[in-house]
Short mmCIF file of C-alpha atoms and ligand atoms in Angstrom, two decimals:
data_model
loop_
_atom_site.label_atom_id
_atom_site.label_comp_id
_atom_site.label_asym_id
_atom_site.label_seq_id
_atom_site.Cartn_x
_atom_site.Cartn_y
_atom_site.Cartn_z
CA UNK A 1 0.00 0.00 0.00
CA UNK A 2 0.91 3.47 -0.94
CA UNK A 3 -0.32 6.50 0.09
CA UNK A 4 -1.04 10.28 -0.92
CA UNK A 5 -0.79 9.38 -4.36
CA UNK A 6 -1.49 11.84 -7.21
CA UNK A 7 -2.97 10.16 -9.43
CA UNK A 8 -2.57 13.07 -12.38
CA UNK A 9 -0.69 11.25 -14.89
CA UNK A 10 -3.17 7.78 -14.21
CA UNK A 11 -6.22 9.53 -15.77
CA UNK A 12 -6.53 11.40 -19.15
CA UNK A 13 -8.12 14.41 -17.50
CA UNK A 14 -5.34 14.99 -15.94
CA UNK A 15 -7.35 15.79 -12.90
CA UNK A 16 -4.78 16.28 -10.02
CA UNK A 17 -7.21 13.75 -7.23
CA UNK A 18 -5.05 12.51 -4.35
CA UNK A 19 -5.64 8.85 -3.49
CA UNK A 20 -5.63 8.32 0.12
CA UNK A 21 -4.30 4.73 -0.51
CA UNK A 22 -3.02 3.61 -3.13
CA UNK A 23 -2.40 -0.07 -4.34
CA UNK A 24 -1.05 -1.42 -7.72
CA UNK A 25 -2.99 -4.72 -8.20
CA UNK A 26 -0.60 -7.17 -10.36
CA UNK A 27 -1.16 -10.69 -9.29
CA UNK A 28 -3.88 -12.62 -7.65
CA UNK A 29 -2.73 -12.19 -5.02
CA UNK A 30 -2.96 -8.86 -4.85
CA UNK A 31 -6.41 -9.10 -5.09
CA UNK A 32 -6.79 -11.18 -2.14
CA UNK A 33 -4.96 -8.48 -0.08
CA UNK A 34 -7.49 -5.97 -1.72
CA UNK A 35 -10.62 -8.24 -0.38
CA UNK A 36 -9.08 -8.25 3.20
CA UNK A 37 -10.41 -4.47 2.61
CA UNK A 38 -13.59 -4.73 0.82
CA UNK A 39 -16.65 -3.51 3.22
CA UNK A 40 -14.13 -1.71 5.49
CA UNK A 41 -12.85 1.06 2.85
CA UNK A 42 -13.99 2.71 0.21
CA UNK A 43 -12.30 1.02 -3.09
CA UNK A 44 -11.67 2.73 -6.76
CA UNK A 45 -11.17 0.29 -9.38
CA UNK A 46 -9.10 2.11 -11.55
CA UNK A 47 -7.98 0.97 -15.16
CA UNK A 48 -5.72 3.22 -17.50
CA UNK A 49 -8.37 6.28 -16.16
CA UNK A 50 -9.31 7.52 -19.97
CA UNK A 51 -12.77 7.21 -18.76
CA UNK A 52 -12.53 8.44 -15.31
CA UNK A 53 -13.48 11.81 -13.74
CA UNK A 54 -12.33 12.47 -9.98
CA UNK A 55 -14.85 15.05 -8.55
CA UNK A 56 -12.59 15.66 -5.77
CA UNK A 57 -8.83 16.53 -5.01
CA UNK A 58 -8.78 13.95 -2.49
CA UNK A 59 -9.90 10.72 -2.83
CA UNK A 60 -10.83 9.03 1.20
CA UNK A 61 -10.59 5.42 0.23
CA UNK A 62 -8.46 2.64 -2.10
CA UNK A 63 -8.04 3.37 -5.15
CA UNK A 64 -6.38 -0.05 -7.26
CA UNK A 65 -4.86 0.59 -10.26
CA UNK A 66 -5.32 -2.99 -12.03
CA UNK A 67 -1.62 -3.86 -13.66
CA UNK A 68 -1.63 -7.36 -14.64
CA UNK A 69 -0.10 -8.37 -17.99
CA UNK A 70 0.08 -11.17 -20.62
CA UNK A 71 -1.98 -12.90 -22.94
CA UNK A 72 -2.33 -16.51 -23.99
CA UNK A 73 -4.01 -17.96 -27.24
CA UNK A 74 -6.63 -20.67 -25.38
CA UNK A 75 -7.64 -22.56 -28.66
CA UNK A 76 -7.61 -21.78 -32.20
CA UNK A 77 -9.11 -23.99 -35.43
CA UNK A 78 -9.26 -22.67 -39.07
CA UNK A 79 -11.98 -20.24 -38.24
CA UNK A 80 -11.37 -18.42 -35.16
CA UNK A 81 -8.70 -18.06 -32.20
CA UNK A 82 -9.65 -17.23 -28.63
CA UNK A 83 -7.16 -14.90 -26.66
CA UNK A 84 -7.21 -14.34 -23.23
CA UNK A 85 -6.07 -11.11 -22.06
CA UNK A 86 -5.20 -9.46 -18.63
CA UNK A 87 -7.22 -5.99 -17.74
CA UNK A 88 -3.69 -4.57 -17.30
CA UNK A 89 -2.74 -4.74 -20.48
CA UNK A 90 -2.91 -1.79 -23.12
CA UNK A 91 -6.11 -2.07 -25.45
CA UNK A 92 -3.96 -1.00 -28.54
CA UNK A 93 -1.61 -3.28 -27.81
CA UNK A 94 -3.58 -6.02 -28.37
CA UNK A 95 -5.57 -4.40 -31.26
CA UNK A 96 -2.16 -3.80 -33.04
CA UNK A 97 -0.88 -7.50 -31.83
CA UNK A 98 -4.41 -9.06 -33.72
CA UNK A 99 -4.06 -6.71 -36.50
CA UNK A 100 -0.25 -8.12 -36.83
CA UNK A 101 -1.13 -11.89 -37.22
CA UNK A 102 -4.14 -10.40 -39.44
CA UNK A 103 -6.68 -11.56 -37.09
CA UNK A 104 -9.92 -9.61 -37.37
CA UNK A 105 -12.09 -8.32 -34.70
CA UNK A 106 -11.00 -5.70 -33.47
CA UNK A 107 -9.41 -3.55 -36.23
CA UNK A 108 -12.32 -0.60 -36.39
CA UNK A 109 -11.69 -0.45 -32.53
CA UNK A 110 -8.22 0.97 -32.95
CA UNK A 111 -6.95 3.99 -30.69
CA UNK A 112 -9.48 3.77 -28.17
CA UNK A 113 -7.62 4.83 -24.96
CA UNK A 114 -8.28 2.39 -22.31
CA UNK A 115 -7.13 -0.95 -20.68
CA UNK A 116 -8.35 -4.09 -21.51
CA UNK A 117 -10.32 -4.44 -18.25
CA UNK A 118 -12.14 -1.36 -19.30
CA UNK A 119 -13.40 -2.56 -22.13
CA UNK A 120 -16.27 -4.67 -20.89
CA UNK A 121 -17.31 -2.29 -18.78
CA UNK A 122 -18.93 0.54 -20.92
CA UNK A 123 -18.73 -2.00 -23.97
CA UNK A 124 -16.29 0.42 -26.19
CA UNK A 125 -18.00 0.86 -29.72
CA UNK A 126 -16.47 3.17 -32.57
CA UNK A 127 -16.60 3.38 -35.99
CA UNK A 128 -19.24 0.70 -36.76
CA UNK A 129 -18.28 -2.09 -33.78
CA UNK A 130 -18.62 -2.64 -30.49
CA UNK A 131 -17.00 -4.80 -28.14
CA UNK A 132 -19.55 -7.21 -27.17
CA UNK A 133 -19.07 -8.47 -30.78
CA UNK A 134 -15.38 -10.06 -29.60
CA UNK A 135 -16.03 -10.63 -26.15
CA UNK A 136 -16.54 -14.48 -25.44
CA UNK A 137 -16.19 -14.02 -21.52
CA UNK A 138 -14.67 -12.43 -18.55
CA UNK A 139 -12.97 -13.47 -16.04
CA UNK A 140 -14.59 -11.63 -12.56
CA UNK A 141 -12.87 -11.60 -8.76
CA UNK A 142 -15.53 -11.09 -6.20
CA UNK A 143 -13.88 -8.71 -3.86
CA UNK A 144 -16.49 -9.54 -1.17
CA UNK A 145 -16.91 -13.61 -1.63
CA UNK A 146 -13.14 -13.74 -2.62
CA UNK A 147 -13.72 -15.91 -5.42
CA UNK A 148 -12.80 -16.09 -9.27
CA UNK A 149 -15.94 -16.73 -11.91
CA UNK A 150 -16.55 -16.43 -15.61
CA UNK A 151 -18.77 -14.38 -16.94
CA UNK A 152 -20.33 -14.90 -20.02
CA UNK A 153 -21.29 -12.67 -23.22
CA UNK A 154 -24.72 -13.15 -22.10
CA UNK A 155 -24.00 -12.88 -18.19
CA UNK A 156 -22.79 -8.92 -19.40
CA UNK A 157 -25.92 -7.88 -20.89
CA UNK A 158 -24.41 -5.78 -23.31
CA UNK A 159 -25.49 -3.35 -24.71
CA UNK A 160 -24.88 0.36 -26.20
CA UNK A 161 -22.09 1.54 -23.87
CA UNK A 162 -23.35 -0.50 -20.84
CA UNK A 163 -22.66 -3.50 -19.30
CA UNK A 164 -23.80 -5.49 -15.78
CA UNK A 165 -20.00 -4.36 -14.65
CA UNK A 166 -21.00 -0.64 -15.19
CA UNK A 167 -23.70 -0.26 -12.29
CA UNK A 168 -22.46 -2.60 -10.01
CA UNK A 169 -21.95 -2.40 -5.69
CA UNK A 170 -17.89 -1.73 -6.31
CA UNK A 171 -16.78 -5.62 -5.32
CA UNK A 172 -16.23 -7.03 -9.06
CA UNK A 173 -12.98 -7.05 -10.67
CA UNK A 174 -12.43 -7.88 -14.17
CA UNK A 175 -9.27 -9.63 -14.56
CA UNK A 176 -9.10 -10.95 -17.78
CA UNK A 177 -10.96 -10.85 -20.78
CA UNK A 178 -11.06 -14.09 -23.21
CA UNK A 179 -11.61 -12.65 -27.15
CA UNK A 180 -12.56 -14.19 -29.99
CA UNK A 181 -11.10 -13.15 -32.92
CA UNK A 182 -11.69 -14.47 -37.00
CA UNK A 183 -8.87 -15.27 -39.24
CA UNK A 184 -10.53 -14.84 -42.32
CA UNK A 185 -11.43 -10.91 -42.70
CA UNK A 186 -14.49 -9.69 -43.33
CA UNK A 187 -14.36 -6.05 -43.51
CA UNK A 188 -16.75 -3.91 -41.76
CA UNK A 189 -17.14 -0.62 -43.70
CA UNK A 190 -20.73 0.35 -42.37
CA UNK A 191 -19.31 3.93 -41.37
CA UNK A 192 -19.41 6.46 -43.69
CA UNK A 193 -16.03 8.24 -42.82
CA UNK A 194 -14.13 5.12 -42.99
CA UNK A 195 -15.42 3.73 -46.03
CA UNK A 196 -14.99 7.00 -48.03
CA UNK A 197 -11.30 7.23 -46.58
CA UNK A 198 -10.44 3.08 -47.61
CA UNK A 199 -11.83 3.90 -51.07
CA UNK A 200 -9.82 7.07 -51.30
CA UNK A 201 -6.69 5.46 -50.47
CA UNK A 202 -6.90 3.04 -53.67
CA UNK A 203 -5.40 0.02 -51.64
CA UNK A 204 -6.08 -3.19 -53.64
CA UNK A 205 -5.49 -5.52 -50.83
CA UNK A 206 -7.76 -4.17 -47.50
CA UNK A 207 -5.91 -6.06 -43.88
CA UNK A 208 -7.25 -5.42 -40.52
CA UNK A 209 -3.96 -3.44 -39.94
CA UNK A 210 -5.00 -1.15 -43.00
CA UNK A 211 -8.27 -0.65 -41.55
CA UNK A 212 -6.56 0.03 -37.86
CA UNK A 213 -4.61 2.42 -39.52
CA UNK A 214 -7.27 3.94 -41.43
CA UNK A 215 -9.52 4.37 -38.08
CA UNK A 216 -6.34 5.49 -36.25
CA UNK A 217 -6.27 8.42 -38.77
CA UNK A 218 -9.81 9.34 -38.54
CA UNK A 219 -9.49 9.64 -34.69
CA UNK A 220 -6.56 11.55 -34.59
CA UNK A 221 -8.46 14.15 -37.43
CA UNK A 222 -11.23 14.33 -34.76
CA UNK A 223 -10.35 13.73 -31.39
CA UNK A 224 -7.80 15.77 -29.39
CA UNK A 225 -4.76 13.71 -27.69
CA UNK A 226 -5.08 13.11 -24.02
CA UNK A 227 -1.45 13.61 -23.82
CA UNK A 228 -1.56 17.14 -24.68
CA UNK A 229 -5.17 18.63 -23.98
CA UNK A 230 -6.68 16.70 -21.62
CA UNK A 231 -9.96 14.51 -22.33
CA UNK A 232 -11.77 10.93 -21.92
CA UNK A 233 -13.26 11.13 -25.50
CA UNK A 234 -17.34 11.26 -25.48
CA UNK A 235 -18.30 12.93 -22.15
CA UNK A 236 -21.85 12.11 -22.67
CA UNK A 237 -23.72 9.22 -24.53
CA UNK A 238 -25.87 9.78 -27.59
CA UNK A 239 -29.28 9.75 -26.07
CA UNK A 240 -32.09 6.95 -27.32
CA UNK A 241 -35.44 8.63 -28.02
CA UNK A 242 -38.83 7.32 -29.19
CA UNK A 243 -39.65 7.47 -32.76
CA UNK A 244 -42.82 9.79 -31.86
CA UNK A 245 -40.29 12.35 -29.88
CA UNK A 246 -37.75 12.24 -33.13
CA UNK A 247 -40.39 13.03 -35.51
CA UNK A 248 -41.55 15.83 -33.03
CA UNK A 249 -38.13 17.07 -33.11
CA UNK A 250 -37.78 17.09 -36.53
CA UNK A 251 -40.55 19.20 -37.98
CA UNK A 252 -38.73 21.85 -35.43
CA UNK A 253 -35.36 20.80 -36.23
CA UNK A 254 -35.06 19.70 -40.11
CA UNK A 255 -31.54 18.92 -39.95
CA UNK A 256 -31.24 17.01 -36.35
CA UNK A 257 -28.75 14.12 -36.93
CA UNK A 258 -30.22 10.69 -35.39
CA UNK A 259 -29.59 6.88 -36.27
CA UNK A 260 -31.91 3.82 -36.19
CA UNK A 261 -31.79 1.99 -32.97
CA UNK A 262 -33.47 -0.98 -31.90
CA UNK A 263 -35.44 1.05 -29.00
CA UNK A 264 -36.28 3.88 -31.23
CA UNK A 265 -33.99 6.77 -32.46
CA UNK A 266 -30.26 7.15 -31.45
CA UNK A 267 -29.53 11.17 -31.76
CA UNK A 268 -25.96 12.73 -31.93
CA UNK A 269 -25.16 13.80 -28.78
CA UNK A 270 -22.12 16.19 -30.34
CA UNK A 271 -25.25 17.83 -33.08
CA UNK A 272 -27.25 18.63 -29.94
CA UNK A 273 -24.76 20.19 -28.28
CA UNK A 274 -23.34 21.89 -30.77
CA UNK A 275 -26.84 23.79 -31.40
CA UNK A 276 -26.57 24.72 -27.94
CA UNK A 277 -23.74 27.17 -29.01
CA UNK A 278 -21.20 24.98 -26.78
CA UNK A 279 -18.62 23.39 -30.03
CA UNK A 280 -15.44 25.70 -29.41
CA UNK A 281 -16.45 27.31 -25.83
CA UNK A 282 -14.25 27.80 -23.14
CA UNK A 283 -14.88 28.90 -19.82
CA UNK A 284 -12.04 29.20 -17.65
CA UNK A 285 -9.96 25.93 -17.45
CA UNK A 286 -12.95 23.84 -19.15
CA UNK A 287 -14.63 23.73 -22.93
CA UNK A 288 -15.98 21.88 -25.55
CA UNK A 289 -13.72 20.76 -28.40
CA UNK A 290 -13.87 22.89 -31.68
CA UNK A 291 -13.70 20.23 -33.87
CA UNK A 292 -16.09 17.57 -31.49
CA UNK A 293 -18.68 18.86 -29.75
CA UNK A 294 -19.04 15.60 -27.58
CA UNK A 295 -15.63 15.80 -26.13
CA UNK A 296 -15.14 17.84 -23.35
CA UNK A 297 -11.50 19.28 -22.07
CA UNK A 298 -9.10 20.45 -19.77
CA UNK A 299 -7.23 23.59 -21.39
CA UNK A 300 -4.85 23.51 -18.14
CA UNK A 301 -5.43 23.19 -14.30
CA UNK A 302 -9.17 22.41 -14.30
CA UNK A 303 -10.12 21.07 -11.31
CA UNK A 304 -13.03 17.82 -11.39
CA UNK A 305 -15.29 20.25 -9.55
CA UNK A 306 -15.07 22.99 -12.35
CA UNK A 307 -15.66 20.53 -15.25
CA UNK A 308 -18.40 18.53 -13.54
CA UNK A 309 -20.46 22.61 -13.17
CA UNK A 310 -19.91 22.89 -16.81
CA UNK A 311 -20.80 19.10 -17.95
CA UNK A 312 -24.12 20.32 -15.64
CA UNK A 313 -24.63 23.47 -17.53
CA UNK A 314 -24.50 21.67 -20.95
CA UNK A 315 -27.24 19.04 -20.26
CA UNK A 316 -29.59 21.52 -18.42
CA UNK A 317 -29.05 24.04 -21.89
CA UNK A 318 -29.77 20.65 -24.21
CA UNK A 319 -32.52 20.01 -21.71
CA UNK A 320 -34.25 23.24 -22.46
CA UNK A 321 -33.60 23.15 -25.83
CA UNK A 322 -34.87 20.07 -26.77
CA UNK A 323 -36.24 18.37 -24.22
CA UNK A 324 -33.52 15.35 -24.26
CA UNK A 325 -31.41 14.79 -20.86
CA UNK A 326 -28.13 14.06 -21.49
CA UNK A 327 -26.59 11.51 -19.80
CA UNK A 328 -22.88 11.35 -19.63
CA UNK A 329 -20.68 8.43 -20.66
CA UNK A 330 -17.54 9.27 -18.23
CA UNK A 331 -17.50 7.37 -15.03
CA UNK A 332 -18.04 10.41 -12.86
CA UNK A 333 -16.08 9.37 -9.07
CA UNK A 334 -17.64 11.97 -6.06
N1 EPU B 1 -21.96 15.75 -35.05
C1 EPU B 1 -22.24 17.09 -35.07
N2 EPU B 1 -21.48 17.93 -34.33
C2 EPU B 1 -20.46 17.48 -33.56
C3 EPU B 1 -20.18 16.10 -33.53
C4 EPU B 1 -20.94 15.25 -34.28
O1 EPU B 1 -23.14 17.56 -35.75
O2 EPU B 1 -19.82 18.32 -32.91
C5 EPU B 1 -22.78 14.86 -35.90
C6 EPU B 1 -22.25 14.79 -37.32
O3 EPU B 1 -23.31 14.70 -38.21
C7 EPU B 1 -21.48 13.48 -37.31
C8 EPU B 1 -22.31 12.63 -36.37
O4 EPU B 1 -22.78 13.55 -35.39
O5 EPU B 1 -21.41 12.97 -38.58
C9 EPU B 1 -21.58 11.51 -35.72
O6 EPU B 1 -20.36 11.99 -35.17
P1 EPU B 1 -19.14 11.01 -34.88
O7 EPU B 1 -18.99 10.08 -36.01
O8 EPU B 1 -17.98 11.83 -34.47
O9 EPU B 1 -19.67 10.10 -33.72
P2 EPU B 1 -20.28 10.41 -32.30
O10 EPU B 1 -21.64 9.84 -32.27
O11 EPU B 1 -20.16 11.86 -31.97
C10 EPU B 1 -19.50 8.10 -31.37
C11 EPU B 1 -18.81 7.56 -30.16
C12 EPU B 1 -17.31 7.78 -30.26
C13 EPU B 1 -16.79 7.09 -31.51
C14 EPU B 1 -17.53 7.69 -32.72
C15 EPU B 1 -17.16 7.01 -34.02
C16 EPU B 1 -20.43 7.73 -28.36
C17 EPU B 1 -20.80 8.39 -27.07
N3 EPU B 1 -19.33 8.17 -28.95
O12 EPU B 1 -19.33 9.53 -31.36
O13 EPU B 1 -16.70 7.15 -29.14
O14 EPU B 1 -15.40 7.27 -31.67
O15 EPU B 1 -18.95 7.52 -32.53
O16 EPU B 1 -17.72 5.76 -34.10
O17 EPU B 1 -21.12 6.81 -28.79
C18 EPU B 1 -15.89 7.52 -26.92
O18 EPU B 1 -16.72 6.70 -26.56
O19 EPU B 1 -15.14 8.08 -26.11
C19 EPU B 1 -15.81 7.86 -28.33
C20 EPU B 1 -14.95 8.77 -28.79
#
């Protein structure tokens, strides 16, 4: 155990939070020290922190920043190969590692800042895939029964950045993920951006590392880099509305930007927003990104307090706007 850590450089914010205690979680047994404190402390999971805002300069409790490496192939035949891989490890790393050995999966899901433990959690989706699609099952420690167990696809309830992990009492720790990835590539062009950028680039022969490459691009066109202006991506999730709301909407709003979803219509958080007048505005420390209006940032010393206010003033202007509560995608730690 360590203690009065800063934990600036572990999350992307860059949000200078003090961690009472502080433990780096790298074997299992690790973990079993960190049940011997489950029920008596307060206890912060903490992955690579790209989705992570810390409220407070001072955090009263545990937090665990989960470290464990490697990955193993577990079985492979001419179709498929299933990996397991520790929530330690680096998301691109892997990505880049399938994308190597032209395994396909994963390849639209390049760049995203996180661990792989993280990935479950909020079910990370860009560019036309989501996680769930890869995930065969996760390995789970039970802070508070102290026990190991495999969670299935189907145990996670996935679904559009959720998952069971996301709203759960604080005692689960993912601790490895199992993938399962196909060897014979089937490209996945469904979004727009990428597709016009693969055709533009005249390659004959399309790999998953092309297509990592390609999405690596797009991302770094868009989204700012955590290393120098500090950000976890989306701050909020697109919100699902009914079809009867959308159609209200749009006889007000010709141009509103929204996407079939199974539950009714998924709008663009980053359109609604930006009508609000917030793409490019700073106040103070804190602002919306010029180029994204979804992506909120730290221009220098913001503290959690100051960009949690204006993350508040941004749903309750898109709330009087139009009606639609915005409900962010950041894991928000008071
Ligand atoms: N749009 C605007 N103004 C903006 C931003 C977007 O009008 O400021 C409209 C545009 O019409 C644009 C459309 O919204 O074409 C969609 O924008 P974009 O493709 O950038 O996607 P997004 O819905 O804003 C989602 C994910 C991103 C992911 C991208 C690409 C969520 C919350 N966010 O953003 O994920 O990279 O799609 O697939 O679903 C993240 O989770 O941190 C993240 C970056």
């Amino acid at each position: 155990m360590e203690y009065n850590i800063s934990l600036k450089e572990m999350n992307s914010f860059h949000l200078d939070c003090k961690a009472e205690k502080f433990m780096r979680v790298k074997e299992e047994r690790d973990l079993e020290r960190l049940s011997e404190y489950y029920g008596k402390e307060k206890i912060y999971i903490l992955g690579s922190g790209s989705n992570t805002l810390f409220v407070k300069q001072h955090y009263d409790g545990i937090v665990a920043r989960i470290e464990n490496k490697g990955l193993r192939i577990i079985s492979e035949n001419g179709d498929n190969i299933t990996v397991e891989v520790s929530s330690g490890q680096v998301w691109n790393d892997f990505v880049e590692w399938a994308c190597e050995n032209n395994y396909s999966g994963v390849e639209n899901l390049a760049a995203v800042p996180s661990s792989v433990g993280a990935v479950p959690v909020q079910n990370i989706g860009a560019y036309g895939s989501e996680a769930k699609d890869v995930i065969d099952k996760v390995l789970v420690y039970d802070l508070e029964k102290k026990e190991f167990k495999y969670w299935t696809n189907e145990d996670c309830d996935f679904g559009y950045r959720y998952s069971k992990f996301k709203y759960q009492k604080g005692n689960l720790v993912i601790w490895k993920v199992v993938f399962k990835l196909q060897k014979h590539f089937v490209l996945n062009n469904s979004y727009k951006a990428l597709k016009d950028k693969l055709e533009s680039s005249n390659q004959t022969i399309i790999t998953p590392k092309l297509v990592a490459q390609t999405v690596t691009e797009i991302r770094n066109s868009k989204l700012p880099n955590p290393e120098i202006l500090g950000n976890v991506g989306s701050f909020f999730k697109n919100p699902i509305i009914t079809k009867e709301q959308f159609l209200r909407l749009q006889t007000l709003y010709p141009n509103i930007v929204a996407f079939d979803d199974e539950k009714g219509k998924k709008i663009s958080a980053g359109w609604l927003i930006e009508q609000c007048g917030y793409k490019g505005k700073r106040i103070g420390n804190v602002g919306v990104y010029e180029k994204q209006a979804l992506i909120v940032v730290n221009y220098s010393n913001a503290s959690g307090k100051e960009l949690l206010d204006f993350s508040n003033s941004i749903i309750e202007t898109v709330k009087d706007k139009f009606d639609i509560i915005l409900e962010p995608e950041v894991h928000i730690v008071k």
